PDB file of C-alpha atoms in Angstrom:
ATOM      1  CA  MET A  29       0.000   0.000   0.000  1.00  0.00           C
ATOM      2  CA  SER A  30       2.781   2.439   0.896  1.00  0.00           C
ATOM      3  CA  SER A  31       4.612   1.742  -2.388  1.00  0.00           C
ATOM      4  CA  GLY A  32       1.680   3.148  -4.374  1.00  0.00           C
ATOM      5  CA  ARG A  33       1.566   6.222  -2.188  1.00  0.00           C
ATOM      6  CA  ALA A  34       5.235   7.237  -2.636  1.00  0.00           C
ATOM      7  CA  PRO A  35       5.142   7.956  -6.407  1.00  0.00           C
ATOM      8  CA  ARG A  36       1.922   9.904  -5.904  1.00  0.00           C
ATOM      9  CA  ARG A  37       3.571  11.975  -3.160  1.00  0.00           C
ATOM     10  CA  ARG A  38       6.588  12.680  -5.405  1.00  0.00           C
ATOM     11  CA  SER A  39       4.412  13.814  -8.322  1.00  0.00           C
ATOM     12  CA  THR A  40       2.376  16.040  -5.987  1.00  0.00           C
ATOM     13  CA  LEU A  41       5.580  17.580  -4.632  1.00  0.00           C
ATOM     14  CA  LEU A  42       6.885  18.144  -8.184  1.00  0.00           C
ATOM     15  CA  ALA A  43       3.626  19.818  -9.230  1.00  0.00           C
ATOM     16  CA  ALA A  44       3.748  22.073  -6.158  1.00  0.00           C
ATOM     17  CA  THR A  45       7.331  23.070  -6.976  1.00  0.00           C
ATOM     18  CA  VAL A  46       6.413  23.973 -10.578  1.00  0.00           C
ATOM     19  CA  VAL A  47       3.444  26.067  -9.420  1.00  0.00           C
ATOM     20  CA  ALA A  48       5.605  27.847  -6.813  1.00  0.00           C
ATOM     21  CA  GLY A  49       8.181  28.684  -9.492  1.00  0.00           C
ATOM     22  CA  ALA A  50       5.523  30.119 -11.797  1.00  0.00           C
ATOM     23  CA  LEU A  51       4.069  32.202  -8.963  1.00  0.00           C
ATOM     24  CA  THR A  52       7.512  33.569  -8.075  1.00  0.00           C
ATOM     25  CA  LEU A  53       8.038  34.833 -11.628  1.00  0.00           C
ATOM     26  CA  SER A  54       4.582  36.363 -11.877  1.00  0.00           C
ATOM     27  CA  ALA A  55       4.297  37.851  -8.374  1.00  0.00           C
ATOM     28  CA  CYS A  56       4.018  41.593  -7.983  1.00  0.00           C
ATOM     29  CA  GLY A  57       7.416  43.009  -7.070  1.00  0.00           C
ATOM     30  CA  ASP A  58       8.258  45.371  -4.256  1.00  0.00           C
ATOM     31  CA  GLY A  59      11.454  46.613  -5.872  1.00  0.00           C
ATOM     32  CA  THR A  60      13.793  45.026  -3.332  1.00  0.00           C
ATOM     33  CA  LYS A  61      15.274  42.359  -5.572  1.00  0.00           C
ATOM     34  CA  ALA A  62      18.904  42.842  -6.562  1.00  0.00           C
ATOM     35  CA  GLY A  63      20.097  42.691 -10.148  1.00  0.00           C
ATOM     36  CA  GLY A  64      21.793  39.449 -11.375  1.00  0.00           C
ATOM     37  CA  GLY A  65      25.170  38.037 -10.512  1.00  0.00           C
ATOM     38  CA  GLY A  66      28.342  37.977 -12.542  1.00  0.00           C
ATOM     39  CA  ASN A  67      29.690  40.748 -14.746  1.00  0.00           C
ATOM     40  CA  THR A  68      26.474  42.701 -15.245  1.00  0.00           C
ATOM     41  CA  ASN A  69      27.967  46.138 -16.054  1.00  0.00           C
ATOM     42  CA  PHE A  70      25.021  47.906 -14.448  1.00  0.00           C
ATOM     43  CA  VAL A  71      24.798  50.104 -11.375  1.00  0.00           C
ATOM     44  CA  THR A  72      21.715  50.318  -9.165  1.00  0.00           C
ATOM     45  CA  GLY A  73      21.142  53.750  -7.649  1.00  0.00           C
ATOM     46  CA  SER A  74      19.569  54.506  -4.281  1.00  0.00           C
ATOM     47  CA  GLY A  75      16.170  54.901  -5.962  1.00  0.00           C
ATOM     48  CA  GLY A  76      16.254  51.307  -7.175  1.00  0.00           C
ATOM     49  CA  ILE A  77      16.895  52.250 -10.818  1.00  0.00           C
ATOM     50  CA  SER A  78      19.666  50.260 -12.523  1.00  0.00           C
ATOM     51  CA  THR A  79      21.554  51.884 -15.404  1.00  0.00           C
ATOM     52  CA  VAL A  80      24.263  50.883 -17.862  1.00  0.00           C
ATOM     53  CA  ALA A  81      26.763  53.372 -19.292  1.00  0.00           C
ATOM     54  CA  LYS A  82      26.665  54.013 -23.017  1.00  0.00           C
ATOM     55  CA  GLY A  83      29.151  51.716 -24.744  1.00  0.00           C
ATOM     56  CA  GLU A  84      28.624  48.914 -22.203  1.00  0.00           C
ATOM     57  CA  ARG A  85      24.994  48.124 -23.013  1.00  0.00           C
ATOM     58  CA  THR A  86      23.746  44.845 -24.459  1.00  0.00           C
ATOM     59  CA  ASP A  87      21.231  44.489 -27.275  1.00  0.00           C
ATOM     60  CA  ALA A  88      17.589  44.256 -26.277  1.00  0.00           C
ATOM     61  CA  PRO A  89      16.125  40.834 -27.063  1.00  0.00           C
ATOM     62  CA  LYS A  90      13.622  40.339 -29.861  1.00  0.00           C
ATOM     63  CA  LEU A  91      10.203  41.167 -28.451  1.00  0.00           C
ATOM     64  CA  ALA A  92       7.450  40.612 -30.972  1.00  0.00           C
ATOM     65  CA  GLY A  93       3.989  39.139 -31.109  1.00  0.00           C
ATOM     66  CA  THR A  94       0.360  40.178 -31.077  1.00  0.00           C
ATOM     67  CA  ALA A  95      -0.820  43.352 -29.361  1.00  0.00           C
ATOM     68  CA  LEU A  96      -3.937  43.489 -27.206  1.00  0.00           C
ATOM     69  CA  ASP A  97      -5.807  45.049 -30.136  1.00  0.00           C
ATOM     70  CA  GLY A  98      -4.941  42.041 -32.330  1.00  0.00           C
ATOM     71  CA  THR A  99      -2.319  43.769 -34.513  1.00  0.00           C
ATOM     72  CA  ALA A 100       1.274  42.594 -35.002  1.00  0.00           C
ATOM     73  CA  LEU A 101       3.784  44.378 -32.754  1.00  0.00           C
ATOM     74  CA  ASP A 102       7.584  44.245 -32.994  1.00  0.00           C
ATOM     75  CA  ILE A 103       9.778  46.377 -30.716  1.00  0.00           C
ATOM     76  CA  ALA A 104      12.479  46.472 -33.416  1.00  0.00           C
ATOM     77  CA  ASP A 105      10.210  48.747 -35.477  1.00  0.00           C
ATOM     78  CA  TYR A 106      10.882  51.512 -32.935  1.00  0.00           C
ATOM     79  CA  LYS A 107      14.680  51.531 -33.329  1.00  0.00           C
ATOM     80  CA  GLY A 108      15.835  55.143 -33.393  1.00  0.00           C
ATOM     81  CA  LYS A 109      13.473  56.014 -30.548  1.00  0.00           C
ATOM     82  CA  VAL A 110      13.857  55.610 -26.794  1.00  0.00           C
ATOM     83  CA  VAL A 111      11.523  52.719 -25.965  1.00  0.00           C
ATOM     84  CA  VAL A 112       9.961  52.357 -22.504  1.00  0.00           C
ATOM     85  CA  LEU A 113       8.886  48.750 -21.854  1.00  0.00           C
ATOM     86  CA  ASN A 114       6.444  48.307 -18.987  1.00  0.00           C
ATOM     87  CA  PHE A 115       5.749  44.730 -17.867  1.00  0.00           C
ATOM     88  CA  TRP A 116       2.341  44.586 -16.184  1.00  0.00           C
ATOM     89  CA  GLY A 117      -0.699  42.500 -15.338  1.00  0.00           C
ATOM     90  CA  SER A 118      -4.275  43.539 -14.642  1.00  0.00           C
ATOM     91  CA  TRP A 119      -4.121  41.373 -11.479  1.00  0.00           C
ATOM     92  CA  CYS A 120      -1.211  43.393 -10.049  1.00  0.00           C
ATOM     93  CA  GLY A 121      -1.970  46.147  -7.499  1.00  0.00           C
ATOM     94  CA  PRO A 122       1.277  48.114  -8.025  1.00  0.00           C
ATOM     95  CA  CYS A 123       0.623  48.029 -11.804  1.00  0.00           C
ATOM     96  CA  ARG A 124      -2.708  49.736 -11.212  1.00  0.00           C
ATOM     97  CA  ALA A 125      -1.022  52.322  -8.978  1.00  0.00           C
ATOM     98  CA  GLU A 126       1.571  53.272 -11.597  1.00  0.00           C
ATOM     99  CA  ALA A 127      -0.675  53.176 -14.692  1.00  0.00           C
ATOM    100  CA  LYS A 128      -1.798  56.824 -14.514  1.00  0.00           C
ATOM    101  CA  HIS A 129       1.839  57.955 -14.305  1.00  0.00           C
ATOM    102  CA  PHE A 130       2.785  55.980 -17.416  1.00  0.00           C
ATOM    103  CA  VAL A 131      -0.145  57.453 -19.330  1.00  0.00           C
ATOM    104  CA  LYS A 132       0.841  60.987 -18.258  1.00  0.00           C
ATOM    105  CA  VAL A 133       4.550  60.657 -19.138  1.00  0.00           C
ATOM    106  CA  SER A 134       3.862  58.853 -22.420  1.00  0.00           C
ATOM    107  CA  GLU A 135       1.690  61.777 -23.524  1.00  0.00           C
ATOM    108  CA  GLU A 136       4.274  64.339 -22.381  1.00  0.00           C
ATOM    109  CA  MET A 137       7.150  62.646 -24.218  1.00  0.00           C
ATOM    110  CA  LYS A 138       5.616  61.244 -27.407  1.00  0.00           C
ATOM    111  CA  ASP A 139       6.921  64.224 -29.422  1.00  0.00           C
ATOM    112  CA  GLN A 140      10.463  63.760 -28.047  1.00  0.00           C
ATOM    113  CA  GLY A 141      11.189  60.450 -29.773  1.00  0.00           C
ATOM    114  CA  VAL A 142       9.958  58.287 -26.878  1.00  0.00           C
ATOM    115  CA  GLN A 143       7.719  55.271 -27.493  1.00  0.00           C
ATOM    116  CA  PHE A 144       5.965  53.437 -24.653  1.00  0.00           C
ATOM    117  CA  VAL A 145       5.133  49.747 -25.087  1.00  0.00           C
ATOM    118  CA  GLY A 146       3.396  47.589 -22.516  1.00  0.00           C
ATOM    119  CA  VAL A 147       3.951  43.866 -22.114  1.00  0.00           C
ATOM    120  CA  ASN A 148       0.858  42.365 -20.505  1.00  0.00           C
ATOM    121  CA  THR A 149       1.795  39.112 -18.794  1.00  0.00           C
ATOM    122  CA  ARG A 150       0.065  36.298 -16.870  1.00  0.00           C
ATOM    123  CA  ASP A 151      -3.429  37.500 -17.761  1.00  0.00           C
ATOM    124  CA  PRO A 152      -5.296  34.328 -18.801  1.00  0.00           C
ATOM    125  CA  GLN A 153      -8.087  36.329 -20.442  1.00  0.00           C
ATOM    126  CA  LYS A 154      -7.247  39.120 -22.849  1.00  0.00           C
ATOM    127  CA  SER A 155     -10.473  40.900 -21.896  1.00  0.00           C
ATOM    128  CA  LEU A 156      -9.080  41.584 -18.400  1.00  0.00           C
ATOM    129  CA  ALA A 157      -6.043  43.355 -19.888  1.00  0.00           C
ATOM    130  CA  VAL A 158      -8.167  45.301 -22.380  1.00  0.00           C
ATOM    131  CA  SER A 159     -10.438  46.483 -19.548  1.00  0.00           C
ATOM    132  CA  PHE A 160      -7.376  47.592 -17.554  1.00  0.00           C
ATOM    133  CA  GLU A 161      -6.174  49.750 -20.480  1.00  0.00           C
ATOM    134  CA  GLU A 162      -9.650  51.228 -20.972  1.00  0.00           C
ATOM    135  CA  ASP A 163      -9.977  52.019 -17.249  1.00  0.00           C
ATOM    136  CA  PHE A 164      -6.670  53.910 -17.175  1.00  0.00           C
ATOM    137  CA  GLY A 165      -6.835  55.489 -20.640  1.00  0.00           C
ATOM    138  CA  VAL A 166      -3.718  53.724 -21.950  1.00  0.00           C
ATOM    139  CA  THR A 167      -3.162  54.748 -25.584  1.00  0.00           C
ATOM    140  CA  TYR A 168       0.190  53.065 -26.323  1.00  0.00           C
ATOM    141  CA  PRO A 169       0.295  49.428 -27.515  1.00  0.00           C
ATOM    142  CA  SER A 170       0.828  46.371 -25.316  1.00  0.00           C
ATOM    143  CA  LEU A 171       2.041  42.923 -26.325  1.00  0.00           C
ATOM    144  CA  TYR A 172      -0.230  40.183 -25.027  1.00  0.00           C
ATOM    145  CA  ASP A 173       1.997  37.640 -23.264  1.00  0.00           C
ATOM    146  CA  PRO A 174      -0.210  35.323 -21.153  1.00  0.00           C
ATOM    147  CA  THR A 175       2.515  32.695 -20.616  1.00  0.00           C
ATOM    148  CA  GLY A 176       5.367  35.101 -19.792  1.00  0.00           C
ATOM    149  CA  LYS A 177       7.577  34.016 -22.717  1.00  0.00           C
ATOM    150  CA  GLN A 178       8.557  37.615 -23.557  1.00  0.00           C
ATOM    151  CA  LEU A 179      10.126  38.021 -20.091  1.00  0.00           C
ATOM    152  CA  LEU A 180      12.237  34.908 -20.639  1.00  0.00           C
ATOM    153  CA  ARG A 181      13.833  36.360 -23.785  1.00  0.00           C
ATOM    154  CA  PHE A 182      16.040  38.642 -21.696  1.00  0.00           C
ATOM    155  CA  PRO A 183      19.455  37.043 -21.010  1.00  0.00           C
ATOM    156  CA  LYS A 184      20.350  36.503 -17.351  1.00  0.00           C
ATOM    157  CA  GLY A 185      22.746  39.088 -15.979  1.00  0.00           C
ATOM    158  CA  THR A 186      21.280  41.869 -18.137  1.00  0.00           C
ATOM    159  CA  LEU A 187      18.649  44.425 -17.225  1.00  0.00           C
ATOM    160  CA  ASN A 188      15.996  41.717 -17.342  1.00  0.00           C
ATOM    161  CA  PRO A 189      12.534  42.149 -15.836  1.00  0.00           C
ATOM    162  CA  LYS A 190      12.440  39.983 -12.696  1.00  0.00           C
ATOM    163  CA  ALA A 191       9.103  41.000 -11.212  1.00  0.00           C
ATOM    164  CA  ILE A 192       5.757  42.489 -12.121  1.00  0.00           C
ATOM    165  CA  PRO A 193       5.742  45.420 -12.499  1.00  0.00           C
ATOM    166  CA  SER A 194       9.121  46.015 -14.114  1.00  0.00           C
ATOM    167  CA  THR A 195      10.139  48.803 -16.461  1.00  0.00           C
ATOM    168  CA  VAL A 196      13.039  48.533 -18.912  1.00  0.00           C
ATOM    169  CA  VAL A 197      14.208  51.417 -21.098  1.00  0.00           C
ATOM    170  CA  VAL A 198      15.878  50.730 -24.445  1.00  0.00           C
ATOM    171  CA  ASP A 199      18.087  53.421 -25.989  1.00  0.00           C
ATOM    172  CA  ARG A 200      17.866  54.702 -29.578  1.00  0.00           C
ATOM    173  CA  GLU A 201      20.328  52.030 -30.735  1.00  0.00           C
ATOM    174  CA  GLY A 202      18.161  49.200 -29.422  1.00  0.00           C
ATOM    175  CA  LYS A 203      20.256  48.510 -26.309  1.00  0.00           C
ATOM    176  CA  LEU A 204      19.178  47.918 -22.703  1.00  0.00           C
ATOM    177  CA  ALA A 205      19.910  51.104 -20.772  1.00  0.00           C
ATOM    178  CA  ALA A 206      17.847  51.278 -17.562  1.00  0.00           C
ATOM    179  CA  ARG A 207      15.554  49.168 -15.395  1.00  0.00           C
ATOM    180  CA  SER A 208      13.286  49.438 -12.365  1.00  0.00           C
ATOM    181  CA  LEU A 209      11.813  46.430 -10.546  1.00  0.00           C
ATOM    182  CA  ALA A 210       9.260  48.530  -8.659  1.00  0.00           C
ATOM    183  CA  ALA A 211       6.180  50.592  -9.448  1.00  0.00           C
ATOM    184  CA  LEU A 212       7.110  54.095 -10.607  1.00  0.00           C
ATOM    185  CA  ASP A 213       5.563  57.523 -10.317  1.00  0.00           C
ATOM    186  CA  ALA A 214       5.990  60.200 -12.994  1.00  0.00           C
ATOM    187  CA  THR A 215       9.121  61.670 -11.356  1.00  0.00           C
ATOM    188  CA  LYS A 216      10.969  58.336 -11.162  1.00  0.00           C
ATOM    189  CA  LEU A 217       9.908  57.468 -14.690  1.00  0.00           C
ATOM    190  CA  ARG A 218      11.343  60.729 -16.016  1.00  0.00           C
ATOM    191  CA  GLU A 219      14.579  60.027 -14.111  1.00  0.00           C
ATOM    192  CA  MET A 220      14.955  56.877 -16.207  1.00  0.00           C
ATOM    193  CA  ILE A 221      14.010  58.411 -19.541  1.00  0.00           C
ATOM    194  CA  ASP A 222      15.361  61.982 -19.580  1.00  0.00           C
ATOM    195  CA  PRO A 223      19.083  61.063 -19.629  1.00  0.00           C
ATOM    196  CA  LEU A 224      18.506  58.776 -22.630  1.00  0.00           C
ATOM    197  CA  VAL A 225      16.557  61.431 -24.522  1.00  0.00           C
ATOM    198  CA  ALA A 226      19.473  63.827 -23.897  1.00  0.00           C
ATOM    199  CA  GLU A 227      22.103  61.381 -25.241  1.00  0.00           C
ATOM    200  CA  LYS A 228      23.807  62.371 -28.475  1.00  0.00           C
TER     201      LYS A 228
END
């Protein structure tokens, strides 16, 4: 009798471990996680924003797929602009708190060569994400990424998004330049973007 119970217990334990791992990746972040090990080349300031000096940045990964409105969306099409990537979920409280700030700054900076792009992740129903954007008046596009595969395209040790919400800023040359692993207000968001807009 006990021999039949042991394999069942092992499979239950394995399933619990897989679920715990998925929840860790998708959990709302509080901004306290440190950036990867090894030779990362980035510096995290006291405000929790990590930056990489020009000339030491790595290429942003290919992020492409279907937007929430059903159209094709490829981040590479925005090369030449500063691209602000916001990783969010409608289920995430801090994402709701920061949404109005992203809408405000995106409107303020759209004529300065800055493009905002959302990456909606871990929302099993697209309708939940669409309702979120309607509620907050989001006008910039968002990739629909229910399984979180877009997050996994960032190499470890780079400015990869490690929590939800995360914000990653890509410079005009398509390289990873700044990251925050916490919800941002308009002031913190501008602190990430303004130096990249000013770069020659």
